[in-house]
Amino acid sequence: MVNYKDLGLVNTREMFKRAVAGGYAIPAFNFNTMEQMQAIVMAAVETKSPVIMQVSKGARNYANGTILRNLAKGAVEYAKELGCEHPEIVLHLDHGDSFELCKECIDNGFSSVMIDGSSLPYEENVALAKKVVEYAHQFDVTVEAELGVLAGVEDEVSSAESHYTKPEEVIDFSTRTGCDSLAISIGTSHGAHKFTPEQCTLVNGVLVPPPLAFDILHEIEKKLPGFPIVLHGSSSVPMEEVNTINKYGGHLEAAIGIPEEQLREASKSAVCKINIDSDSRLAMTAAIRKHLAEHPGDFDPRQYLKPARENMKKMYIHKIVNVLGSDGKLAQC
Ligand code: G3H
Ligand code: 13P
Ligand code: ZN
């Protein structure tokens, strides 16, 4: 058994309380590689922001759970080395799909887990989330559960259609499960193709997607005052990264994300955790494609992973400072 507290990690409880009260959101960045971890830590230290480093089932399959946990341990030490005496870093399981997977992560140094029973019938989702919460809370590990279904297709997370969260269910769900935060569905979705061009409106040559369902979010806030809400699928899919990828040999068509203005607005509400993965993938791929196209003789991975890491760090800092507003929000510097 490895307890996260021995690794210098923290759970989400206190940081969410402060984020809801302060009207900002904590960034939850997915990571699969050392370069992503380094970029996340550099960005969090430079901006003095708490941060959630999250690992999907696909990430564990790719990189190995033990290695990722040790990267998170290294992240705490690295943050201190960079001059942050009291970093607030959460190691979170993203989209856990079974009690066994959540238990394995809790037993192996994770400080927070998500149990995603959102595709199950309501009562089964309640029962599964409750079981995970009962186990996790014995070790002071916090639990995110989900109500409502997000559309989108990735390695391990996929659904063709989205179903908005029903506000009339949230009190019953959070009370009976005892979950610490709730992921909701209000129009975000996973991946870099969140909307079809037909769903968007053309404004000054730019495709603008339909707005998020803020009415549902506000109804949920009224039913659960101060309760931490989570938004998945919140990449903005920056056009400059998509254009760079396409300019240097890529082929990404109709990539459309969530406008940052809407995420800025959501961050001011009870939304206190915003999940971003695709934007990191785009920043990394754009920098690597550009570097290799401009330096065809390079073959040392450090030559192209360094600009990739820099580009991700720039993106993370931008999200923290200009979108989520979590800069300067460490309890102690
Ligand atoms: O929500 C899913 C995350 O973006 C992780 O994606 O399962 O492809 O690692 P993945
Ligand atoms: P994006 O695909 O929009 O980055 O969403 C990531 C996510 O929700 C991870 O759980
Ligand atoms: Zn997600």
Short mmCIF file of C-alpha atoms and ligand atoms in Angstrom, two decimals:
data_model
loop_
_atom_site.label_atom_id
_atom_site.label_comp_id
_atom_site.label_asym_id
_atom_site.label_seq_id
_atom_site.Cartn_x
_atom_site.Cartn_y
_atom_site.Cartn_z
CA MET A 1 0.00 0.00 0.00
CA VAL A 2 1.42 3.40 -0.99
CA ASN A 3 -0.32 6.37 0.63
CA TYR A 4 -0.36 9.56 -1.44
CA LYS A 5 0.49 11.66 1.62
CA ASP A 6 3.89 9.96 1.78
CA LEU A 7 4.51 11.13 -1.80
CA GLY A 8 3.75 14.78 -0.94
CA LEU A 9 0.51 14.76 -2.95
CA VAL A 10 -2.80 16.27 -1.76
CA ASN A 11 -6.45 15.36 -2.33
CA THR A 12 -8.94 17.78 -3.92
CA ARG A 13 -11.04 18.69 -0.85
CA GLU A 14 -9.44 21.94 0.31
CA MET A 15 -8.49 23.22 -3.14
CA PHE A 16 -12.07 22.73 -4.40
CA LYS A 17 -13.51 24.53 -1.37
CA ARG A 18 -11.28 27.53 -2.08
CA ALA A 19 -11.94 27.40 -5.84
CA VAL A 20 -15.74 27.41 -5.46
CA ALA A 21 -15.58 30.25 -2.93
CA GLY A 22 -13.04 32.20 -4.99
CA GLY A 23 -14.77 31.85 -8.38
CA TYR A 24 -11.98 30.09 -10.25
CA ALA A 25 -11.27 26.53 -11.44
CA ILE A 26 -8.39 24.12 -10.88
CA PRO A 27 -6.78 22.80 -14.09
CA ALA A 28 -6.89 19.02 -14.55
CA PHE A 29 -4.33 18.16 -17.19
CA ASN A 30 -3.93 14.57 -18.48
CA PHE A 31 -0.43 13.20 -18.78
CA ASN A 32 1.13 10.14 -20.41
CA THR A 33 4.75 11.19 -20.74
CA MET A 34 7.59 12.73 -18.74
CA GLU A 35 7.57 15.83 -20.98
CA GLN A 36 3.87 16.47 -20.24
CA MET A 37 4.56 16.08 -16.52
CA GLN A 38 7.49 18.50 -16.66
CA ALA A 39 5.49 21.07 -18.61
CA ILE A 40 2.57 20.84 -16.16
CA VAL A 41 4.85 21.29 -13.14
CA MET A 42 6.79 24.19 -14.71
CA ALA A 43 3.50 25.94 -15.56
CA ALA A 44 2.00 25.36 -12.09
CA VAL A 45 5.13 26.57 -10.32
CA GLU A 46 5.54 29.64 -12.50
CA THR A 47 1.93 30.66 -11.95
CA LYS A 48 1.72 29.50 -8.29
CA SER A 49 -1.32 27.39 -9.14
CA PRO A 50 -2.66 24.20 -7.57
CA VAL A 51 -2.87 21.51 -10.24
CA ILE A 52 -4.47 18.12 -10.90
CA MET A 53 -2.36 15.68 -12.89
CA GLN A 54 -4.65 13.03 -14.23
CA VAL A 55 -4.08 9.58 -15.60
CA SER A 56 -6.58 7.72 -17.78
CA LYS A 57 -6.87 3.97 -18.15
CA GLY A 58 -5.30 4.44 -21.59
CA ALA A 59 -2.38 6.32 -20.01
CA ARG A 60 -1.81 3.45 -17.57
CA ASN A 61 -1.85 0.99 -20.45
CA TYR A 62 0.61 3.13 -22.39
CA ALA A 63 3.05 4.17 -19.70
CA ASN A 64 2.49 1.72 -16.79
CA GLY A 65 0.76 2.75 -13.54
CA THR A 66 3.87 2.43 -11.38
CA ILE A 67 5.90 4.66 -13.68
CA LEU A 68 3.15 7.30 -13.76
CA ARG A 69 2.84 7.27 -9.96
CA ASN A 70 6.58 7.75 -9.65
CA LEU A 71 6.42 10.58 -12.18
CA ALA A 72 3.83 12.23 -9.92
CA LYS A 73 6.11 11.73 -6.90
CA GLY A 74 8.91 13.23 -8.98
CA ALA A 75 6.58 16.10 -9.88
CA VAL A 76 6.29 17.13 -6.22
CA GLU A 77 10.06 17.03 -5.75
CA TYR A 78 10.64 18.82 -9.06
CA ALA A 79 8.19 21.60 -8.06
CA LYS A 80 10.17 22.11 -4.84
CA GLU A 81 13.42 22.14 -6.80
CA LEU A 82 11.93 24.85 -9.02
CA GLY A 83 11.37 26.98 -5.93
CA CYS A 84 7.80 26.15 -4.84
CA GLU A 85 8.00 25.16 -1.18
CA HIS A 86 4.37 24.04 -0.81
CA PRO A 87 3.12 22.69 -4.14
CA GLU A 88 -0.47 21.40 -4.28
CA ILE A 89 -0.42 18.51 -6.72
CA VAL A 90 -3.22 15.94 -7.02
CA LEU A 91 -2.68 12.57 -8.72
CA HIS A 92 -6.12 11.69 -10.09
CA LEU A 93 -7.50 8.66 -11.91
CA ASP A 94 -9.48 9.91 -14.91
CA HIS A 95 -12.55 7.89 -15.99
CA GLY A 96 -12.06 4.90 -13.70
CA ASP A 97 -14.53 2.33 -14.99
CA SER A 98 -14.60 -0.23 -12.16
CA PHE A 99 -14.30 -0.53 -8.39
CA GLU A 100 -11.20 -2.72 -8.88
CA LEU A 101 -9.36 -0.08 -10.95
CA CYS A 102 -10.21 2.67 -8.45
CA LYS A 103 -9.07 0.46 -5.54
CA GLU A 104 -5.81 -0.36 -7.29
CA CYS A 105 -5.09 3.36 -7.77
CA ILE A 106 -6.10 4.24 -4.19
CA ASP A 107 -3.79 1.47 -2.94
CA ASN A 108 -0.97 2.79 -5.11
CA GLY A 109 -0.59 6.46 -4.32
CA PHE A 110 -3.46 8.24 -6.08
CA SER A 111 -4.98 11.06 -4.02
CA SER A 112 -8.20 11.28 -6.03
CA VAL A 113 -10.17 8.97 -8.30
CA MET A 114 -13.04 9.33 -10.73
CA ILE A 115 -15.55 6.53 -10.93
CA ASP A 116 -17.33 6.98 -14.24
CA GLY A 117 -20.59 5.08 -14.09
CA SER A 118 -22.31 7.63 -16.30
CA SER A 119 -23.22 5.11 -18.98
CA LEU A 120 -24.86 2.76 -16.43
CA PRO A 121 -28.53 2.86 -15.41
CA TYR A 122 -29.01 5.43 -12.59
CA GLU A 123 -29.26 2.97 -9.67
CA GLU A 124 -26.16 1.07 -10.82
CA ASN A 125 -24.22 4.34 -11.12
CA VAL A 126 -25.28 5.22 -7.54
CA ALA A 127 -24.29 1.79 -6.17
CA LEU A 128 -20.88 1.77 -7.89
CA ALA A 129 -20.00 5.33 -6.88
CA LYS A 130 -21.07 4.66 -3.27
CA LYS A 131 -18.86 1.57 -3.10
CA VAL A 132 -15.83 3.51 -4.39
CA VAL A 133 -16.50 6.42 -1.99
CA GLU A 134 -16.73 4.07 1.01
CA TYR A 135 -13.36 2.55 0.16
CA ALA A 136 -11.62 5.81 -0.84
CA HIS A 137 -12.68 7.80 2.20
CA GLN A 138 -10.99 5.32 4.54
CA PHE A 139 -7.72 6.66 3.10
CA ASP A 140 -8.81 10.29 2.71
CA VAL A 141 -8.84 9.92 -1.08
CA THR A 142 -11.47 12.11 -2.77
CA VAL A 143 -13.92 10.80 -5.37
CA GLU A 144 -15.41 12.36 -8.50
CA ALA A 145 -18.53 10.73 -9.93
CA GLU A 146 -20.47 11.58 -13.09
CA LEU A 147 -24.11 12.11 -13.99
CA GLY A 148 -25.07 12.67 -17.62
CA VAL A 149 -23.18 11.41 -20.66
CA LEU A 150 -20.61 13.28 -22.76
CA ALA A 151 -20.21 12.54 -26.46
CA GLY A 152 -16.81 11.89 -27.99
CA VAL A 153 -14.44 9.10 -28.85
CA GLU A 154 -11.00 8.46 -27.38
CA ASP A 155 -8.97 5.36 -26.57
CA GLU A 156 -10.92 4.19 -23.55
CA VAL A 157 -13.73 6.72 -23.30
CA SER A 158 -16.41 6.80 -25.94
CA SER A 159 -20.05 7.55 -26.51
CA ALA A 160 -21.76 8.53 -29.73
CA GLU A 161 -24.36 10.79 -28.14
CA SER A 162 -24.46 13.16 -25.20
CA HIS A 163 -27.22 13.33 -22.58
CA TYR A 164 -27.34 16.42 -20.42
CA THR A 165 -27.31 15.97 -16.65
CA LYS A 166 -30.82 16.08 -15.15
CA PRO A 167 -30.78 18.68 -12.34
CA GLU A 168 -33.59 16.84 -10.54
CA GLU A 169 -31.22 13.89 -9.93
CA VAL A 170 -28.20 15.66 -8.44
CA ILE A 171 -29.31 15.96 -4.80
CA ASP A 172 -30.29 12.29 -4.56
CA PHE A 173 -27.09 11.22 -6.36
CA SER A 174 -24.63 13.26 -4.31
CA THR A 175 -26.35 12.45 -0.99
CA ARG A 176 -26.58 8.72 -1.58
CA THR A 177 -23.09 8.28 -3.05
CA GLY A 178 -21.23 10.70 -0.75
CA CYS A 179 -19.06 11.75 -3.72
CA ASP A 180 -16.80 14.78 -3.26
CA SER A 181 -17.38 16.30 -6.71
CA LEU A 182 -19.72 15.76 -9.61
CA ALA A 183 -18.90 15.77 -13.33
CA ILE A 184 -21.85 17.02 -15.35
CA SER A 185 -22.82 17.08 -19.01
CA ILE A 186 -23.81 20.51 -20.34
CA GLY A 187 -22.56 20.38 -23.93
CA THR A 188 -18.82 19.73 -23.70
CA SER A 189 -17.43 16.53 -25.23
CA HIS A 190 -14.17 14.65 -25.51
CA GLY A 191 -11.60 14.98 -28.29
CA ALA A 192 -10.68 17.59 -30.90
CA HIS A 193 -13.89 17.31 -32.92
CA LYS A 194 -16.54 18.41 -30.47
CA PHE A 195 -19.02 19.80 -33.00
CA THR A 196 -19.73 19.32 -36.68
CA PRO A 197 -19.54 22.46 -38.86
CA GLU A 198 -23.32 22.07 -39.36
CA GLN A 199 -23.87 22.54 -35.61
CA CYS A 200 -21.91 25.83 -35.68
CA THR A 201 -22.68 29.37 -36.85
CA LEU A 202 -20.26 31.19 -39.15
CA VAL A 203 -19.28 34.52 -37.54
CA ASN A 204 -16.65 36.63 -39.38
CA GLY A 205 -15.29 33.52 -41.10
CA VAL A 206 -15.01 31.58 -37.81
CA LEU A 207 -17.19 28.59 -36.87
CA VAL A 208 -18.78 29.34 -33.50
CA PRO A 209 -20.22 26.30 -31.69
CA PRO A 210 -23.52 26.34 -29.79
CA PRO A 211 -23.19 27.68 -26.22
CA LEU A 212 -22.92 25.40 -23.21
CA ALA A 213 -26.16 24.80 -21.27
CA PHE A 214 -25.52 27.37 -18.54
CA ASP A 215 -29.18 27.15 -17.52
CA ILE A 216 -28.61 23.52 -16.46
CA LEU A 217 -25.40 24.44 -14.65
CA HIS A 218 -27.18 27.20 -12.72
CA GLU A 219 -30.08 24.90 -11.81
CA ILE A 220 -27.57 22.36 -10.47
CA GLU A 221 -25.81 25.10 -8.48
CA LYS A 222 -29.13 26.08 -6.92
CA LYS A 223 -29.84 22.49 -5.90
CA LEU A 224 -26.33 21.88 -4.52
CA PRO A 225 -25.04 25.23 -3.23
CA GLY A 226 -21.24 25.24 -3.01
CA PHE A 227 -20.87 21.65 -4.23
CA PRO A 228 -17.80 21.14 -6.50
CA ILE A 229 -18.76 20.64 -10.15
CA VAL A 230 -16.42 19.24 -12.83
CA LEU A 231 -16.36 19.85 -16.58
CA HIS A 232 -14.81 17.21 -18.80
CA GLY A 233 -14.13 17.69 -22.50
CA SER A 234 -13.02 21.29 -22.09
CA SER A 235 -10.26 21.69 -24.64
CA SER A 236 -10.59 24.77 -26.83
CA VAL A 237 -8.79 23.26 -29.85
CA PRO A 238 -6.73 26.39 -30.73
CA MET A 239 -6.85 27.10 -34.45
CA GLU A 240 -3.16 28.13 -34.56
CA GLU A 241 -2.11 24.65 -33.39
CA VAL A 242 -4.48 22.94 -35.84
CA ASN A 243 -3.16 25.17 -38.66
CA THR A 244 0.47 24.38 -37.73
CA ILE A 245 -0.27 20.64 -37.73
CA ASN A 246 -1.94 20.89 -41.14
CA LYS A 247 0.80 23.17 -42.57
CA TYR A 248 3.49 20.62 -41.68
CA GLY A 249 1.93 17.49 -43.10
CA GLY A 250 -0.95 16.77 -40.72
CA HIS A 251 -4.54 16.34 -41.71
CA LEU A 252 -7.00 17.52 -39.08
CA GLU A 253 -10.32 18.49 -40.58
CA ALA A 254 -13.10 20.41 -38.83
CA ALA A 255 -11.41 20.39 -35.43
CA ILE A 256 -13.63 22.48 -33.13
CA GLY A 257 -13.43 23.01 -29.34
CA ILE A 258 -15.13 24.93 -26.54
CA PRO A 259 -14.59 28.72 -26.81
CA GLU A 260 -12.40 29.92 -23.94
CA GLU A 261 -14.87 32.68 -23.10
CA GLN A 262 -17.38 30.03 -22.04
CA LEU A 263 -14.84 28.22 -19.90
CA ARG A 264 -13.93 31.55 -18.30
CA GLU A 265 -17.58 32.06 -17.43
CA ALA A 266 -17.96 28.49 -16.11
CA SER A 267 -14.85 28.89 -13.92
CA LYS A 268 -16.57 31.70 -12.02
CA SER A 269 -19.39 29.33 -11.03
CA ALA A 270 -19.35 26.15 -8.92
CA VAL A 271 -17.29 24.55 -11.70
CA CYS A 272 -13.99 24.05 -9.89
CA LYS A 273 -12.21 21.44 -12.05
CA ILE A 274 -11.78 21.75 -15.80
CA ASN A 275 -10.35 18.80 -17.76
CA ILE A 276 -7.96 19.47 -20.63
CA ASP A 277 -6.21 16.77 -22.63
CA SER A 278 -6.69 17.35 -26.36
CA ASP A 279 -5.12 20.84 -26.27
CA SER A 280 -1.95 19.30 -24.86
CA ARG A 281 -1.94 16.67 -27.61
CA LEU A 282 -2.35 19.41 -30.23
CA ALA A 283 0.40 21.62 -28.72
CA MET A 284 2.80 18.68 -28.61
CA THR A 285 2.05 17.43 -32.13
CA ALA A 286 2.19 20.92 -33.68
CA ALA A 287 5.62 21.63 -32.18
CA ILE A 288 7.04 18.24 -33.18
CA ARG A 289 5.72 18.45 -36.76
CA LYS A 290 7.09 21.98 -37.17
CA HIS A 291 10.48 21.09 -35.73
CA LEU A 292 10.94 17.98 -37.85
CA ALA A 293 9.79 19.75 -41.02
CA GLU A 294 12.24 22.59 -40.40
CA HIS A 295 15.10 20.31 -39.25
CA PRO A 296 14.86 17.20 -41.42
CA GLY A 297 18.27 16.00 -40.27
CA ASP A 298 17.35 15.85 -36.56
CA PHE A 299 16.80 12.44 -35.05
CA ASP A 300 17.62 12.93 -31.35
CA PRO A 301 14.22 12.94 -29.57
CA ARG A 302 15.45 15.69 -27.26
CA GLN A 303 15.71 18.02 -30.26
CA TYR A 304 11.98 17.85 -30.99
CA LEU A 305 10.61 17.03 -27.53
CA LYS A 306 12.14 20.19 -26.07
CA PRO A 307 10.08 22.56 -28.26
CA ALA A 308 7.07 20.27 -27.70
CA ARG A 309 7.48 20.65 -23.93
CA GLU A 310 7.88 24.43 -24.28
CA ASN A 311 4.73 24.69 -26.37
CA MET A 312 2.70 22.65 -23.86
CA LYS A 313 4.02 24.74 -20.98
CA LYS A 314 2.95 27.92 -22.81
CA MET A 315 -0.54 26.47 -23.33
CA TYR A 316 -0.87 25.36 -19.67
CA ILE A 317 0.18 28.81 -18.43
CA HIS A 318 -2.32 30.44 -20.76
CA LYS A 319 -5.17 28.25 -19.44
CA ILE A 320 -4.24 28.87 -15.81
CA VAL A 321 -3.82 32.64 -16.11
CA ASN A 322 -6.24 33.67 -18.84
CA VAL A 323 -9.04 31.10 -18.65
CA LEU A 324 -9.35 29.30 -15.29
CA GLY A 325 -7.93 31.99 -13.01
CA SER A 326 -6.10 29.62 -10.65
CA ASP A 327 -2.83 31.58 -10.72
CA GLY A 328 -1.58 32.75 -7.34
CA LYS A 329 -4.07 30.47 -5.56
CA LEU A 330 -1.70 28.19 -3.60
CA ALA A 331 -2.58 28.21 0.10
CA GLN A 332 1.12 28.76 0.87
CA CYS A 333 3.83 29.65 -1.63
O1 G3H B 1 -11.32 11.84 -21.26
C1 G3H B 1 -10.42 11.16 -21.70
C2 G3H B 1 -9.02 11.63 -21.72
O2 G3H B 1 -8.82 12.60 -22.71
C3 G3H B 1 -8.08 10.48 -21.84
O3 G3H B 1 -8.06 9.95 -23.11
O4 G3H B 1 -8.35 7.49 -22.81
O5 G3H B 1 -7.23 8.45 -24.86
O6 G3H B 1 -6.07 8.53 -22.63
P1 G3H B 1 -7.39 8.51 -23.37
P1 13P B 2 -10.63 17.12 -23.93
O1 13P B 2 -10.64 16.00 -24.93
O2 13P B 2 -11.58 18.20 -24.32
O3 13P B 2 -9.27 17.65 -23.67
O4 13P B 2 -11.18 16.53 -22.54
C1 13P B 2 -10.34 15.82 -21.68
C2 13P B 2 -11.07 15.15 -20.58
O5 13P B 2 -12.23 15.39 -20.31
C3 13P B 2 -10.32 14.19 -19.78
O6 13P B 2 -11.13 13.52 -18.86
ZN ZN B 3 -13.14 13.20 -19.50
#
